[in-house]
Coordinates of C-alpha atoms in Angstrom, one line a residue:
X20 CA -48.4 11.9 -11.7
X21 CA -50.5 10.9 -8.8
X22 CA -50.3 11.5 -5.0
X23 CA -49.7 14.8 -3.1
X24 CA -47.3 17.2 -1.6
X25 CA -47.2 17.5 2.0
X26 CA -47.9 20.8 3.2
X27 CA -44.3 21.8 4.9
X28 CA -46.1 23.5 7.8
X29 CA -48.2 20.4 8.9
X30 CA -44.9 18.3 8.1
X31 CA -43.1 20.2 10.6
X32 CA -46.1 19.8 13.1
X33 CA -46.0 16.1 12.3
X34 CA -41.9 15.7 12.8
X35 CA -42.3 17.8 16.1
X36 CA -44.9 15.5 17.6
X37 CA -42.5 12.4 16.4
X38 CA -39.7 14.0 18.2
X39 CA -41.9 14.1 21.4
X40 CA -42.6 10.8 21.1
X41 CA -39.1 9.5 20.4
X42 CA -37.7 11.6 23.7
X43 CA -40.3 9.8 25.8
X44 CA -39.0 6.4 24.6
X45 CA -35.6 7.6 25.3
X46 CA -34.6 7.5 21.5
X47 CA -32.6 10.8 21.8
X48 CA -30.6 10.4 18.2
X49 CA -33.8 10.0 16.4
X50 CA -35.9 12.4 18.3
X51 CA -33.3 15.0 17.5
X52 CA -32.9 14.4 14.0
X53 CA -36.7 14.6 13.6
X54 CA -36.4 18.1 16.0
X55 CA -33.8 19.4 13.5
X56 CA -36.0 19.0 10.5
X57 CA -39.3 20.4 12.3
X58 CA -37.0 23.4 13.3
X59 CA -35.6 23.7 9.7
X60 CA -39.5 23.8 8.4
X61 CA -40.7 26.0 10.8
X62 CA -38.2 28.7 10.0
X63 CA -39.0 28.6 6.4
X64 CA -42.8 29.1 7.1
X65 CA -42.4 31.4 10.0
X66 CA -39.1 32.8 9.8
X67 CA -36.4 32.5 13.0
X68 CA -38.8 34.7 15.4
X69 CA -41.8 32.3 15.3
X70 CA -42.9 30.8 18.2
X71 CA -43.0 27.4 17.0
X72 CA -39.4 28.0 16.1
X73 CA -39.1 28.6 19.9
X74 CA -40.8 25.6 20.6
X75 CA -38.6 23.2 19.0
X76 CA -35.5 24.8 19.8
X77 CA -36.6 24.6 23.4
X78 CA -37.3 20.8 22.8
X79 CA -33.7 20.4 21.0
X80 CA -32.0 22.3 24.1
X81 CA -33.5 19.1 26.4
X82 CA -32.2 16.6 24.2
X83 CA -28.7 18.2 23.8
X84 CA -28.5 18.7 27.6
X85 CA -29.7 14.6 27.5
X86 CA -26.9 14.2 25.8
X87 CA -24.4 16.2 27.8
X88 CA -23.7 18.8 25.3
X89 CA -24.6 21.5 28.0
X90 CA -22.9 24.3 25.7
X91 CA -25.2 23.7 22.6
X92 CA -28.4 23.1 25.0
X93 CA -27.5 26.9 26.2
X94 CA -27.4 28.3 22.9
X95 CA -30.8 26.8 21.9
X96 CA -32.4 27.4 25.1
X97 CA -31.4 31.3 24.7
X98 CA -32.5 31.4 21.4
X99 CA -36.0 30.3 22.4
X100 CA -36.5 32.6 25.5
X101 CA -35.1 35.5 23.2
X102 CA -38.3 34.5 20.7
X103 CA -40.8 34.5 23.5
X104 CA -39.8 37.5 25.3
X105 CA -40.5 39.7 22.2
X106 CA -43.7 38.4 21.8
X107 CA -47.2 39.9 23.2
X108 CA -49.1 38.3 26.1
X109 CA -51.8 35.4 25.3
X110 CA -51.9 32.0 27.0
X111 CA -50.2 29.7 24.9
X112 CA -47.3 32.3 24.4
X113 CA -47.3 33.0 28.5
X114 CA -46.9 29.2 28.9
X115 CA -44.2 28.6 26.4
X116 CA -42.4 31.3 27.4
X117 CA -42.3 30.0 31.2
X118 CA -41.3 26.9 29.8
X119 CA -38.4 28.2 28.0
X120 CA -37.0 30.2 30.9
X121 CA -37.4 27.0 33.1
X122 CA -35.4 25.2 30.6
X123 CA -32.6 27.5 30.4
X124 CA -32.5 27.9 34.3
X125 CA -32.1 24.0 34.7
X126 CA -29.4 23.8 31.9
X127 CA -27.5 27.1 33.9
X128 CA -28.0 25.0 36.9
X129 CA -26.5 22.1 35.4
X130 CA -23.5 24.0 34.3
X131 CA -22.8 25.0 38.0
X132 CA -23.7 28.6 36.9
X133 CA -26.1 28.9 40.1
X134 CA -26.5 32.8 40.2
X135 CA -27.7 33.1 36.9
X136 CA -30.0 30.0 37.2
X137 CA -31.6 31.6 40.4
X138 CA -31.8 35.0 38.2
X139 CA -34.2 32.9 35.6
X140 CA -36.1 30.9 38.5
X141 CA -37.0 34.4 39.9
X142 CA -38.4 35.7 36.7
X143 CA -40.4 32.2 35.6
X144 CA -41.6 31.2 39.2
X145 CA -43.9 34.5 40.1
X146 CA -45.0 34.6 36.5
X147 CA -46.1 30.7 36.7
X148 CA -48.0 31.0 39.9
X149 CA -49.9 34.3 38.7
X150 CA -50.7 33.3 35.2
X151 CA -51.0 29.6 35.1
X152 CA -52.1 29.0 38.8
X153 CA -50.1 27.5 41.8
X154 CA -51.2 23.7 41.0
X155 CA -50.5 23.8 37.1
X156 CA -47.8 21.0 36.4
X157 CA -45.8 23.9 35.0
X158 CA -45.7 26.0 38.1
X159 CA -44.8 22.6 40.2
X160 CA -41.9 22.1 37.6
X161 CA -40.4 25.1 38.1
X162 CA -40.6 24.6 41.9
X163 CA -39.1 21.2 41.7
X164 CA -36.1 22.5 39.7
X165 CA -35.6 25.8 41.9
X166 CA -35.5 23.0 44.7
X167 CA -32.9 21.7 43.2
X168 CA -30.9 24.5 43.1
X169 CA -31.8 25.5 46.5
X170 CA -30.3 21.9 47.5
X171 CA -27.1 22.9 46.1
X172 CA -26.5 26.1 47.3
X173 CA -27.2 24.9 50.7
X174 CA -30.8 26.2 51.3
X175 CA -32.0 22.8 52.7
X176 CA -35.4 24.3 54.1
X177 CA -36.0 26.0 51.3
X178 CA -35.7 23.2 49.1
X179 CA -37.7 21.0 51.4
X180 CA -40.7 23.6 51.2
X181 CA -40.9 23.4 47.9
X182 CA -40.7 19.7 47.0
X183 CA -43.2 19.0 49.8
X184 CA -45.7 21.3 48.2
X185 CA -45.5 20.0 44.6
X186 CA -45.6 16.5 46.4
X187 CA -48.8 17.7 47.7
X188 CA -50.1 18.8 44.7
X189 CA -49.0 15.9 42.6
X190 CA -50.3 13.2 45.3
X191 CA -53.5 14.8 45.0
X192 CA -54.2 15.1 41.4
X193 CA -52.1 11.9 40.2
X194 CA -51.7 9.9 43.5
X195 CA -48.7 8.9 45.6
X196 CA -48.0 5.7 43.5
X197 CA -47.5 7.5 40.3
X198 CA -44.1 8.3 38.6
X199 CA -44.4 12.2 39.1
X200 CA -44.5 11.7 42.8
X201 CA -41.6 8.9 42.8
X202 CA -39.9 11.9 40.9
X203 CA -40.3 13.9 44.2
X204 CA -39.6 11.1 46.3
X205 CA -36.4 10.8 44.8
X206 CA -35.2 14.3 45.1
X207 CA -36.5 14.4 48.8
X208 CA -33.8 11.5 49.2
X209 CA -31.6 13.3 47.4
X210 CA -32.1 16.2 49.7
X211 CA -31.7 14.2 53.0
X212 CA -28.2 12.9 51.3
X213 CA -27.1 16.4 51.0
X214 CA -28.0 17.4 54.8
X215 CA -26.1 14.2 56.0
X216 CA -29.3 12.6 57.4
X217 CA -28.5 9.3 55.4
X218 CA -31.1 7.0 57.3
X219 CA -33.7 9.6 56.8
X220 CA -32.9 9.5 52.9
X221 CA -33.3 5.9 52.5
X222 CA -37.3 5.3 52.7
X223 CA -37.7 8.0 50.2
X224 CA -35.3 6.4 47.9
X225 CA -36.6 3.0 48.5
X226 CA -40.2 4.4 47.6
X227 CA -39.1 6.2 44.5
X228 CA -37.4 2.9 43.3
X229 CA -40.6 0.6 44.1
X230 CA -42.8 3.2 42.5
X231 CA -40.6 4.1 39.3
X232 CA -40.1 0.2 39.1
X233 CA -43.9 -0.4 38.9
X234 CA -44.7 2.8 36.5
X235 CA -41.9 2.8 34.1
X236 CA -40.3 -0.3 34.6
X237 CA -37.1 -1.9 35.9
X238 CA -35.1 -0.4 32.8
X239 CA -36.2 2.9 32.8
X240 CA -33.6 5.3 33.5
X241 CA -35.5 7.2 36.4
X242 CA -35.5 3.5 37.9
X243 CA -32.0 3.1 37.5
X244 CA -31.4 6.9 38.9
X245 CA -33.1 5.8 42.2
X246 CA -31.2 2.9 42.6
X247 CA -28.0 4.5 42.0
X248 CA -29.0 7.1 44.6
X249 CA -30.3 4.4 47.2
X250 CA -26.6 3.1 46.6
X251 CA -25.2 6.6 47.7
X252 CA -27.3 6.2 50.9
X253 CA -26.6 2.7 51.8
X254 CA -22.7 3.4 51.3
X255 CA -23.0 6.2 53.8
X256 CA -24.8 4.3 56.4
X257 CA -22.0 1.8 56.0
X258 CA -24.0 -0.9 54.0
X259 CA -21.4 -1.4 51.5
X260 CA -22.3 -4.7 49.9
X261 CA -26.0 -3.5 48.5
X262 CA -24.3 -0.2 47.6
X263 CA -21.5 -1.6 45.6
X264 CA -23.8 -3.7 43.7
X265 CA -26.3 -0.7 43.0
X266 CA -23.3 1.1 41.6
X267 CA -21.8 -1.2 39.7
X268 CA -25.5 -2.1 37.9
X269 CA -25.9 1.6 37.3
X270 CA -22.4 2.0 35.8
X271 CA -23.4 -0.7 33.4
X272 CA -27.0 -0.1 32.6
X273 CA -26.2 3.6 31.8
X274 CA -23.3 2.4 29.6
X275 CA -25.8 0.6 27.5
X276 CA -28.4 3.0 27.4
X277 CA -26.1 6.4 26.7
X278 CA -22.7 5.4 26.2
X279 CA -19.4 5.1 28.6
X280 CA -18.7 9.0 28.3
X281 CA -22.2 9.9 30.0
X282 CA -22.6 12.1 33.0
X283 CA -24.5 9.7 34.8
X284 CA -21.6 7.1 34.4
X285 CA -19.3 9.5 36.0
X286 CA -21.7 10.0 38.9
X287 CA -21.7 6.4 39.7
X288 CA -18.0 5.8 38.9
X289 CA -17.5 8.7 41.4
X290 CA -19.6 7.2 44.0
X291 CA -18.4 3.7 43.9
X292 CA -14.7 5.1 44.1
X293 CA -15.6 6.6 47.3
X294 CA -16.8 3.4 48.6
X295 CA -13.8 1.5 47.4
X296 CA -11.2 4.2 48.6
X297 CA -12.8 3.6 52.3
X298 CA -12.3 0.1 51.8
X299 CA -8.5 0.6 50.5
X300 CA -9.3 -0.7 47.3
X301 CA -6.9 2.1 46.0
X302 CA -6.1 0.6 42.4
X303 CA -9.7 0.5 41.4
X304 CA -11.0 3.6 43.4
X305 CA -8.3 5.4 41.6
X306 CA -9.0 4.3 38.1
X307 CA -12.9 5.2 38.7
X308 CA -12.0 8.6 40.2
X309 CA -10.1 9.4 36.9
X310 CA -12.6 8.0 34.7
X311 CA -15.2 10.1 36.7
X312 CA -13.1 13.3 36.4
X313 CA -12.4 12.9 32.6
X314 CA -16.1 12.7 31.8
X315 CA -17.1 15.5 34.1
X316 CA -14.5 17.6 32.8
X317 CA -15.7 17.1 29.5
X318 CA -19.6 17.6 30.3
X319 CA -19.2 20.4 32.7
X320 CA -16.1 22.0 32.1
X321 CA -13.0 22.6 34.3
X322 CA -14.3 25.5 36.4
X323 CA -17.3 23.3 37.7
X324 CA -17.8 22.4 41.7
X325 CA -18.5 19.1 40.8
X326 CA -15.4 18.7 38.8
X327 CA -13.1 20.6 41.8
X328 CA -14.9 18.0 44.2
X329 CA -13.7 14.9 42.4
X330 CA -10.2 16.5 42.1
X331 CA -10.1 16.8 45.7
X332 CA -11.5 13.3 46.3
X333 CA -8.6 11.9 44.1
X334 CA -6.0 14.2 45.6
X335 CA -7.2 12.7 48.9
X336 CA -6.3 8.9 47.5
X337 CA -3.2 10.0 45.8
X338 CA -1.7 11.2 49.1
X339 CA -2.8 8.6 51.2
X340 CA -1.0 6.5 48.4
X341 CA 2.1 8.4 48.8
X342 CA 2.0 10.9 45.9
X343 CA 2.1 14.4 47.5
X344 CA 3.2 16.1 44.4
X345 CA 0.4 14.9 42.2
X346 CA -2.1 15.5 44.9
X347 CA -1.2 18.8 45.7
X348 CA -1.3 20.0 42.2
X349 CA -4.9 19.0 41.8
X350 CA -6.0 20.3 44.9
X351 CA -4.0 23.8 43.9
X352 CA -6.4 23.8 41.0
X353 CA -9.4 22.6 43.0
X354 CA -9.9 25.4 45.7
X355 CA -10.0 28.4 43.8
X356 CA -12.8 26.8 42.0
X357 CA -14.8 25.6 44.9
X358 CA -13.9 28.8 46.1
X359 CA -15.6 30.7 43.6
X360 CA -18.7 28.4 43.0
X361 CA -19.2 27.5 46.5
X362 CA -17.9 29.9 48.6
X363 CA -15.1 30.1 50.9
X364 CA -17.2 28.5 53.9
X365 CA -18.8 25.9 52.0
X366 CA -17.6 22.6 54.1
X367 CA -16.3 21.0 50.5
X368 CA -14.2 24.2 49.9
X369 CA -12.7 24.1 53.8
X370 CA -12.4 20.3 53.5
X371 CA -10.0 21.1 50.5
X372 CA -8.2 24.2 51.8
X373 CA -7.4 21.9 54.7
X374 CA -6.3 19.1 52.5
X375 CA -4.0 21.6 51.0
X376 CA -2.4 22.7 53.7
X377 CA -1.7 19.4 55.2
X378 CA 0.2 18.5 52.3
X379 CA 2.1 21.7 51.2
X380 CA 4.8 20.9 54.0
X381 CA 5.7 17.5 52.9
X382 CA 5.9 19.1 49.2
X383 CA 7.9 22.3 49.9

């Protein structure tokens, strides 16, 4: 009999490398299959507490998050964190430990569990700055993710400081026209949108579109996300025609990439619904709101601020079209979620409370 049997450890290493390559090319299903085979082999070789197991579990967590399966993603990320927490310090161990905590924090932030995410970042960032250095890519990646969390929790100035530090490091090392720089341009545009400074955000958004299109291509998901964000900034400035075209293109392209029930489809469906509702195109707006609400509830769960915000927006549309009882039911579900996640004094929470108070006399 000719030929040789490949060593299981070598096979696991090769499968892990293959999974990373497939992830980079956005072939998630194939990447996940290779990663799961690698994980099984690493477990056989080193046991369930081996750092190689943590490394692949962390990759699988990212892949499941990309598939909008945040529940399994969190389980995998917590497994990876637990493995690394039990290991003694060392250069490779320290870096992987920091990467795993960052991944868990990002998943928790996406699930709307901001306090838990903040705790993870508070654990990872000082360690990264001390052990890896302030300009290390893993350190700046944590700062970028923390800035996103700051944006979602209304700490806009802190978010901007973090973004600008990360951008300065990236521009110094990789240049202003690099894909990593474009990712920060995108985030700065999103920050200005959150602040309500839409005109200030538009140049950042257009810059991120230009650089990502040049470096990654016009079909890349990051470029599509840039265009969708630009649409939001344009819509907020009343530039409806260009915004609508960008939203519809984003919905279509994200459906092709990731299927009809992906989170990014919901984001753009909700944004297009807002624009159409403002133009009194209520039938299509309602359909889009309901689609976005269905997807986000499935992905994020019913007790998430994004889900509650969508429910509030749909309720306003229903009230405007005379369906007060249905609107009141949605608002009554949304308000406690917003109070618990954003706080009673957040503008979205206050708007929802006002909407419910306004509609209550008509449903009594």
